[in-house]
XYZ file of C-alpha atoms in Angstrom:
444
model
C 30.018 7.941 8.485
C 32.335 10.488 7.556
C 32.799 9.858 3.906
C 31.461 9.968 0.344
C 28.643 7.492 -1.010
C 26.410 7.801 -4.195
C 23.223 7.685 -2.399
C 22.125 8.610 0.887
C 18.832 7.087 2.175
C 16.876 8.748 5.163
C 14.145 7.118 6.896
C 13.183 3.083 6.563
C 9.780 3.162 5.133
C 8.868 0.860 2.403
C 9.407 2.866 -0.195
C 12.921 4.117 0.657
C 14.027 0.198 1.436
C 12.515 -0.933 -1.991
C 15.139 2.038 -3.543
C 17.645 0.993 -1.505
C 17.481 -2.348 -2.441
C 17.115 -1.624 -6.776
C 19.746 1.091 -6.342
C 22.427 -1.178 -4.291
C 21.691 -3.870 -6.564
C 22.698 -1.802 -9.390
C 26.079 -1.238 -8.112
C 25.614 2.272 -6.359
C 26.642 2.911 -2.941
C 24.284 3.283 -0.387
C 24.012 4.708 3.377
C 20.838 4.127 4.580
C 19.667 6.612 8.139
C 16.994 6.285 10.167
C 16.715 8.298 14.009
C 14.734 5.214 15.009
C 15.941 2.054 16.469
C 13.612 -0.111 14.050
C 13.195 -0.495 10.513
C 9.743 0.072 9.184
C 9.237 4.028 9.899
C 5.561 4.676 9.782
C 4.919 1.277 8.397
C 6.480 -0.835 10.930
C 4.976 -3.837 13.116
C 4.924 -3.246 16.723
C 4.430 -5.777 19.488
C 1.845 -4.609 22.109
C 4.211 -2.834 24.388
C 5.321 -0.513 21.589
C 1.312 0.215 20.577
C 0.968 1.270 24.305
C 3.918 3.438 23.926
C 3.066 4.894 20.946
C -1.014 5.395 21.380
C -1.554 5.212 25.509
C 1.525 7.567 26.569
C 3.976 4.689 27.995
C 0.652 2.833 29.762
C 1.675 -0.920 30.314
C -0.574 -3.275 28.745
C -3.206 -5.172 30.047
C -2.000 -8.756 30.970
C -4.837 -10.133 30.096
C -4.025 -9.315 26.182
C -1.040 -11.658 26.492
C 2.618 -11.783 25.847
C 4.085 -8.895 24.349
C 6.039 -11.149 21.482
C 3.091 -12.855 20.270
C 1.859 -9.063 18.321
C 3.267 -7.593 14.891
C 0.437 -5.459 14.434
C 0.516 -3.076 11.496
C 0.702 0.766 12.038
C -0.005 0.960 8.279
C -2.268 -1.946 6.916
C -2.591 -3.429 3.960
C -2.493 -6.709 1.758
C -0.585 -7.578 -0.975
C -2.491 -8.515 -4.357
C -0.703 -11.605 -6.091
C -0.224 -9.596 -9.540
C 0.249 -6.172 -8.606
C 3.654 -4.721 -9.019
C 5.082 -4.708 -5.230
C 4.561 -8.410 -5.638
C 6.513 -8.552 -9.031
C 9.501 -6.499 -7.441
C 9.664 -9.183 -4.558
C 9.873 -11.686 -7.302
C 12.456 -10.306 -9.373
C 14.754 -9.408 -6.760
C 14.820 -12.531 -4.685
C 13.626 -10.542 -1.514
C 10.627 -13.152 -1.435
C 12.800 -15.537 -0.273
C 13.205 -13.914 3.264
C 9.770 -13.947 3.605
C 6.704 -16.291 3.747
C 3.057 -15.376 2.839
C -0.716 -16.131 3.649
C -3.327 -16.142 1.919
C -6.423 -13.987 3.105
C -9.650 -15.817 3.217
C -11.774 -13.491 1.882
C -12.084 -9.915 0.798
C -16.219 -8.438 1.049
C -17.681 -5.467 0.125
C -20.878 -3.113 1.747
C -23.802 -2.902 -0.493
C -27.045 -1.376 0.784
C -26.351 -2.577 3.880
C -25.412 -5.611 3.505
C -21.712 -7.829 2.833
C -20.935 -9.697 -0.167
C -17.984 -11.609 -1.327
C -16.303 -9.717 -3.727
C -16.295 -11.951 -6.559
C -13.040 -13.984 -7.484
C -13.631 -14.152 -11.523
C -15.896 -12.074 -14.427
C -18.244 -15.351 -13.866
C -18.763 -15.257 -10.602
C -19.048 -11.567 -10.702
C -21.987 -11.923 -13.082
C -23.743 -14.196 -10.441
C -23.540 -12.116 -7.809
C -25.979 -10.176 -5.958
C -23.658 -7.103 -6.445
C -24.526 -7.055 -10.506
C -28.255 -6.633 -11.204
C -30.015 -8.929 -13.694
C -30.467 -6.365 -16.322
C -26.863 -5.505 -15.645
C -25.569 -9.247 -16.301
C -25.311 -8.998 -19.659
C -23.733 -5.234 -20.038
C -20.907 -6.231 -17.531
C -20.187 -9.211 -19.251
C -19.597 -7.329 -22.615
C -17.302 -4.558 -20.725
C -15.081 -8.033 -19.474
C -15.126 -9.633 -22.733
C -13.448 -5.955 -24.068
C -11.030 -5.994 -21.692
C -9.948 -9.512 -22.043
C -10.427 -9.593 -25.866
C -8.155 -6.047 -25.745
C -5.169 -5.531 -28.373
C -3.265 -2.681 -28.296
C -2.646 -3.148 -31.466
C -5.705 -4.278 -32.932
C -7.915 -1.263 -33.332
C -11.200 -3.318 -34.003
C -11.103 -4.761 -29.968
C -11.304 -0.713 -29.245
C -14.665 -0.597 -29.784
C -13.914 2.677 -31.211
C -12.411 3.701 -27.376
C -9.297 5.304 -26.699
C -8.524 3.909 -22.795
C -5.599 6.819 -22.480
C -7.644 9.544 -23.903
C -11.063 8.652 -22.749
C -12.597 8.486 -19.149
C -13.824 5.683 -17.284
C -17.197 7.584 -17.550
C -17.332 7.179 -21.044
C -16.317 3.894 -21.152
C -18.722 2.931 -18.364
C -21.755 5.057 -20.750
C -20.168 3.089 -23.974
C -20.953 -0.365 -22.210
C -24.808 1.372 -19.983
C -23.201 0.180 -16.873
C -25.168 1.890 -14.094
C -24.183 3.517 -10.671
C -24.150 0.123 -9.046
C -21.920 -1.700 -11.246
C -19.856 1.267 -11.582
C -19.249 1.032 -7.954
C -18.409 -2.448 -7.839
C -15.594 -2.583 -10.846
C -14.499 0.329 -10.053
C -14.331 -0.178 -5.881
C -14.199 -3.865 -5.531
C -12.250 -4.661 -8.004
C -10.190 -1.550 -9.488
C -9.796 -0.411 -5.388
C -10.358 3.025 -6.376
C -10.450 5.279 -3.510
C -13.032 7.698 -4.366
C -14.875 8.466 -7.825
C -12.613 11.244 -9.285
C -10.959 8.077 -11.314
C -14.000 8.613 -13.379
C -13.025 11.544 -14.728
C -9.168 10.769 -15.166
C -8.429 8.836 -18.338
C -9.541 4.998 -18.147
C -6.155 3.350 -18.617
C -5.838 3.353 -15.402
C -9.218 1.925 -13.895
C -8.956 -1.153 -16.795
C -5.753 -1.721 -16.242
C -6.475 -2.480 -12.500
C -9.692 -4.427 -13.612
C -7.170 -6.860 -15.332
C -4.385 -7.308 -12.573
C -7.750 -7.899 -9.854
C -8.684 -10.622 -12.765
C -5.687 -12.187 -13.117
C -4.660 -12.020 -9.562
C -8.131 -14.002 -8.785
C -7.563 -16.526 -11.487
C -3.824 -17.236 -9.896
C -5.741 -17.500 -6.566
C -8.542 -19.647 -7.917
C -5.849 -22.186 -9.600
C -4.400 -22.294 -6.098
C -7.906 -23.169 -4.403
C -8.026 -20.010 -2.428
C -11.381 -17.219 -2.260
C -9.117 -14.170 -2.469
C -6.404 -12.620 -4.780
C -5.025 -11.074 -1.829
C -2.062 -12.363 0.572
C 0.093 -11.270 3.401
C 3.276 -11.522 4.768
C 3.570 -13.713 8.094
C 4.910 -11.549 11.013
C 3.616 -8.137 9.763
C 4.140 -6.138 7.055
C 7.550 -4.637 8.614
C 9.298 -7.669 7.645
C 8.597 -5.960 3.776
C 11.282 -2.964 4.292
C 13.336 -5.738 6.251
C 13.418 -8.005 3.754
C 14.458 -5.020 1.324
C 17.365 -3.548 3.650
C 18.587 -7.131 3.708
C 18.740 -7.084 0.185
C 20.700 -3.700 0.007
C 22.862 -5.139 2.686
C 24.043 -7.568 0.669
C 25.223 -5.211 -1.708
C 26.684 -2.022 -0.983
C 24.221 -0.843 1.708
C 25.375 0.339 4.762
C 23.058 0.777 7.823
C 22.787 2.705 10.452
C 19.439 2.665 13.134
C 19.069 5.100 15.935
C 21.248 7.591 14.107
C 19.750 11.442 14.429
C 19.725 13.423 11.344
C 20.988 17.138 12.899
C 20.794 19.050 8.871
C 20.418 18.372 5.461
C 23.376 20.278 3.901
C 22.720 21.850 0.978
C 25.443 24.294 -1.396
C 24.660 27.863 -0.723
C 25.132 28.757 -4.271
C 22.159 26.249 -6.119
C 20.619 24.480 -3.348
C 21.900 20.994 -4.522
C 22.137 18.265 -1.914
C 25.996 18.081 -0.411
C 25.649 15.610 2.843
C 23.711 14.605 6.130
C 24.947 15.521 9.342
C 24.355 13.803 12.482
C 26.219 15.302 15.366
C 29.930 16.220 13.943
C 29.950 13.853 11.101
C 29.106 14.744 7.775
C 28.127 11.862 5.035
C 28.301 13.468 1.873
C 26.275 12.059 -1.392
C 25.039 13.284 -4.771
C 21.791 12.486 -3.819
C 19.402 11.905 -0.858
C 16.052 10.148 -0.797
C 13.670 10.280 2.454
C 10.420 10.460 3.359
C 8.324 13.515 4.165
C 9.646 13.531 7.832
C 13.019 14.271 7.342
C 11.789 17.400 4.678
C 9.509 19.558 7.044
C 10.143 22.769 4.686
C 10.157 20.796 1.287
C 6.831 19.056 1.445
C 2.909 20.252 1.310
C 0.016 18.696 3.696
C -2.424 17.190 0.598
C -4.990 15.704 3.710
C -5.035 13.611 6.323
C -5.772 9.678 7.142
C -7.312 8.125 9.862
C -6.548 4.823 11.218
C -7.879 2.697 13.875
C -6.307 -0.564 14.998
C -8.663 -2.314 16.557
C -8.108 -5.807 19.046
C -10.965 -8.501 18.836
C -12.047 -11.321 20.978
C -13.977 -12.724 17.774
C -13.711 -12.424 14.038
C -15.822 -10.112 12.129
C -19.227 -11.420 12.556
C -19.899 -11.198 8.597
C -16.539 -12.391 7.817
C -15.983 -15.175 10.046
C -12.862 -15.988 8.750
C -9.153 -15.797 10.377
C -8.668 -12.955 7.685
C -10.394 -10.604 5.472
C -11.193 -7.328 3.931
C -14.254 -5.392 3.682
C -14.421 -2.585 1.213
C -17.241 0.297 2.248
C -17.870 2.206 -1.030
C -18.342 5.856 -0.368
C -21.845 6.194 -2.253
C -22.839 3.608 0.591
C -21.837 5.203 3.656
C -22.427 8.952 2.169
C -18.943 10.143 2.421
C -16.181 11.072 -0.354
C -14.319 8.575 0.200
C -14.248 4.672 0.874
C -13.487 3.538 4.017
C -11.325 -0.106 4.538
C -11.634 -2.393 7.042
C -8.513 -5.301 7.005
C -8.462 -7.877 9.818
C -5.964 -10.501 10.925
C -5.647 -13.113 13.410
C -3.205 -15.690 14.412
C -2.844 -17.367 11.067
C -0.566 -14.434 9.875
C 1.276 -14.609 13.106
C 0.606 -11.118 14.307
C -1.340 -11.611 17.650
C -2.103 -14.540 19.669
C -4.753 -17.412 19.640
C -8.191 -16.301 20.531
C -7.294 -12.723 19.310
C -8.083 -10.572 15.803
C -6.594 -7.705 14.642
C -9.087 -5.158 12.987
C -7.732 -2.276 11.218
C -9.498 0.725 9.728
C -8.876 3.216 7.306
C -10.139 6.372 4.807
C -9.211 9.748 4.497
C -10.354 12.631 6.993
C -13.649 14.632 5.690
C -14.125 16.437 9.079
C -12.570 18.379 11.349
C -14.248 16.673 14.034
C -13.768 13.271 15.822
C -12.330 10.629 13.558
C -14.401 7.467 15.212
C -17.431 9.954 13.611
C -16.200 9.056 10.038
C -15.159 5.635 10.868
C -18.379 4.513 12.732
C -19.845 3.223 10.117
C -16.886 0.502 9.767
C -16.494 0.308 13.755
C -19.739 -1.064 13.954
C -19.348 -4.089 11.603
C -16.329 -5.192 13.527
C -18.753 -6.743 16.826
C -17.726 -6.153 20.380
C -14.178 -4.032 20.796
C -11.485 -5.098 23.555
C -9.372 -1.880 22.803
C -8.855 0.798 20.215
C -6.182 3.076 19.230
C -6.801 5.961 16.515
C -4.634 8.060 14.833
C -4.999 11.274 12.765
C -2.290 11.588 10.337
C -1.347 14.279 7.915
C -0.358 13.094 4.338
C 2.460 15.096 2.597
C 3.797 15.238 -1.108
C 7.155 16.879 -2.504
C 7.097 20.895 -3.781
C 9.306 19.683 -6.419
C 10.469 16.342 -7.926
C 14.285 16.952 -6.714
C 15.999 17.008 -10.278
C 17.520 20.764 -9.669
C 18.569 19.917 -6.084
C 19.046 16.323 -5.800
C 16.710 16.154 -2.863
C 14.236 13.396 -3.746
C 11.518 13.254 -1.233
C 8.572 9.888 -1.425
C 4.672 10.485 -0.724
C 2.826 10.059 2.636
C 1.049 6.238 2.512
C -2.351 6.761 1.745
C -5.950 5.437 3.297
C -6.240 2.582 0.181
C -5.275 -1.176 1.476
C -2.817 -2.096 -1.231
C 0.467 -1.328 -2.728
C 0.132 -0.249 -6.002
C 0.111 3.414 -4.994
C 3.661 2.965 -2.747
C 4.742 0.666 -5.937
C 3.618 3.828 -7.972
C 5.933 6.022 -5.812
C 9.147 3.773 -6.064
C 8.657 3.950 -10.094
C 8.212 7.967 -10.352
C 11.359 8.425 -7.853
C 13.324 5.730 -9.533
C 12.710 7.592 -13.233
C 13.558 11.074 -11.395
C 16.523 9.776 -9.962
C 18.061 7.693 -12.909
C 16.088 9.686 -15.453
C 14.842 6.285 -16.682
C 11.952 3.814 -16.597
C 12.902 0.824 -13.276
C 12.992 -2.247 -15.542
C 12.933 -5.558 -13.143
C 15.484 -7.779 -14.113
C 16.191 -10.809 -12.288
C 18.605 -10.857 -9.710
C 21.726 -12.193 -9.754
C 22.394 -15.152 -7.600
C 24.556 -14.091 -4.334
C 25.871 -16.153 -1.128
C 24.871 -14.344 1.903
């Protein structure tokens, strides 16, 4: 440990794995810490003894749940949507090849008390329940514009400006109403709550698109839902990742305590990690929130409940699926997410689902208060764990110090906003835009 690298890496989250991975591919050299004995951080898989551990103070499991190896379950869930960007980076760096996927069966949304299947295409969306008759027509204009879009072909603007106006006035330009509203801009765009309609609609559309085109790739391949997931748990992502940087220049080291950040008493700038009496020394250090305690701010908090099932979701039945709760239907700021697995994905054994739960806190109170509303679509529940977790975000974005610190994951079910995170510290770091390029082939 006690020598000089160009990066060091603290913590085995997603996020830092993914920039351990670009950065060792690009020739820098890499030592990657984390004071825990897995890789994964607060996104890993644990089997069932671990989730007692972790949630029931040490409590051994009941044996009627099983064998401990046959659960991966998710501290952090969420799916992977075939065209969003995680899934590009996987692509373009080879790391899909350590990995093998499955495809959720369906992905459902709450609407006046009732679930729907989220539509797979702009047809099928103008057939469903979920678009009123008078709103048929309207909706199908607003698709046509964004599929007919040109960015440089002003007459497909119909006279909008996507990075200067908001997705209110584009919604008003096209007399969409609440309920459509909510469903391209929950169901499909996965916006967590409606402040996107006041942010500039670049954003929102551009989502729109990627849900489109990540349903037509999962409609050529015969499958309901533009969503998939990696077989064994989602800690098998930053695996796959650290493998990658492995290859390269990455050096590892689990179970490792991080004692002090050093920093130079004249500027601040990042000098080295120690852990015990070695020093590692680096021009710059990327970790998550954890590792910062002084150098981060608390922007809210999540709450999660894993849930274990005897039976699938009763309006599901499926081995996997996710149901969307817009906030407008439950009363609450924000949407709340509901993701459940089963044996298919290989994360818990046969007869078993895994039900997982999700928004941001509102209250001070009890958390299974702003979660009942989910809870109670899930059927009858064999155990639950819940956490409370605070989310953090940097002071500063590292360029004077060298101290480059990633987000807290959020309450939303996908990637784009981790994918999001690993593009704004990749530009602060480099000081330029992360261009995938294909990687080159290596023996291993």
């Amino acid at each position: 440990m006690d020598e000089e690298y160009d990066v060091i890496i603290l913590g085995t989250g997603l996020t830092e794995c993914m920039l351990s991975g670009i950065l060792a591919v690009e020739g820098k050299k890499v030592l990657h810490i984390d004071r825990n004995d897995f890789y994964g951080g607060e996104c890993a898989s644990l089997n069932l003894t671990q989730l007692y551990q972790r949630f029931r103070n040490g409590a051994s499991p009941p044996e009627a749940l099983g064998r401990d190896r046959d659960y991966n379950i998710d501290l952090i869930p969420k799916f992977l949507m075939e065209g969003e960007g995680l899934v590009k980076v996987l692509v373009y760096t080879d790391v899909v090849r350590y990995l093998e996927f499955n495809a959720i069966a369906t992905s459902m949304v709450l609407c006046q008390g009732s679930i729907y299947k989220v539509p797979s295409t702009a047809a099928e969306a103008l057939s469903s329940s979920l678009v009123g008759l008078l709103q048929k027509p309207r909706a199908r204009t607003f698709f046509n514009f964004l599929k007919n879009w040109k960015e440089d072909d002003p007459k497909t603007h119909e006279g909008l400006d996507l990075n200067r106006d908001t997705m209110a006035k584009v919604y008003s330009s096209f007399s969409l109403n609440d309920d459509t509203q909510e469903f391209i801009g929950h169901a499909m765009a996965l916006q967590l709550d409606d402040k996107y309609k006041a942010r500039p609609a670049r954003e929102t559309c551009d989502r729109v698109i990627m849900y489109a085109n990540s349903a037509a790739r999962a409609m050529e391949g015969k499958r309901d839902s533009p969503y998939i997931y990696p077989l064994f748990g989602l800690g098998d992502l930053p695996q796959a990742f650290a493998r990658l940087s492995a290859v390269y220049t990455g050096t590892f080291m689990l179970n490792t305590p991080v004692d002090e950040i050093v920093c130079s008493p004249e500027d601040g700038s990042f000098v080295g990690v120690r852990s015990g009496d070695q020093v590692a020394k680096a021009k710059i250090v990327i970790g998550d929130p954890s590792y910062f305690t002084s150098q981060v701010r608390k922007t809210g908090r999540v709450i999660r409940a894993i849930c274990i099932l005897r039976s699938p979701i009763p309006s599901a039945k499926a081995d996997s699926a996710q149901i969307i709760l817009p906030q407008r239907q439950t009363g609450r700021e924000h949407d709340i997410y509901i993701t459940c697995l089963s044996e298919a994905q290989k994360i818990c054994p046969k007869g078993c689902w895994i039900a997982s739960v999700s928004t941001i806190a509102e209250t001070s109170g009890d958390p299974k208060n702003e979660i009942a509303a989910a809870l109670k679509l899930l059927g009858p529940i064999e155990q639950i764990f819940v956490s409370d977790s605070d989310v953090f975000e940097p002071l500063s974005d590292g360029t004077k110090t060298n101290v480059f610190i990633s987000r807290s994951y959020d309450a939303t079910s996908h990637f784009e906003t981790v994918y999001e995170d690993v593009k704004d510290l990749y530009r602060r770091i480099t000081g330029k835009d992360l261009v995938l390029q294909k990687r080159p082939p290596t023996t291993e």
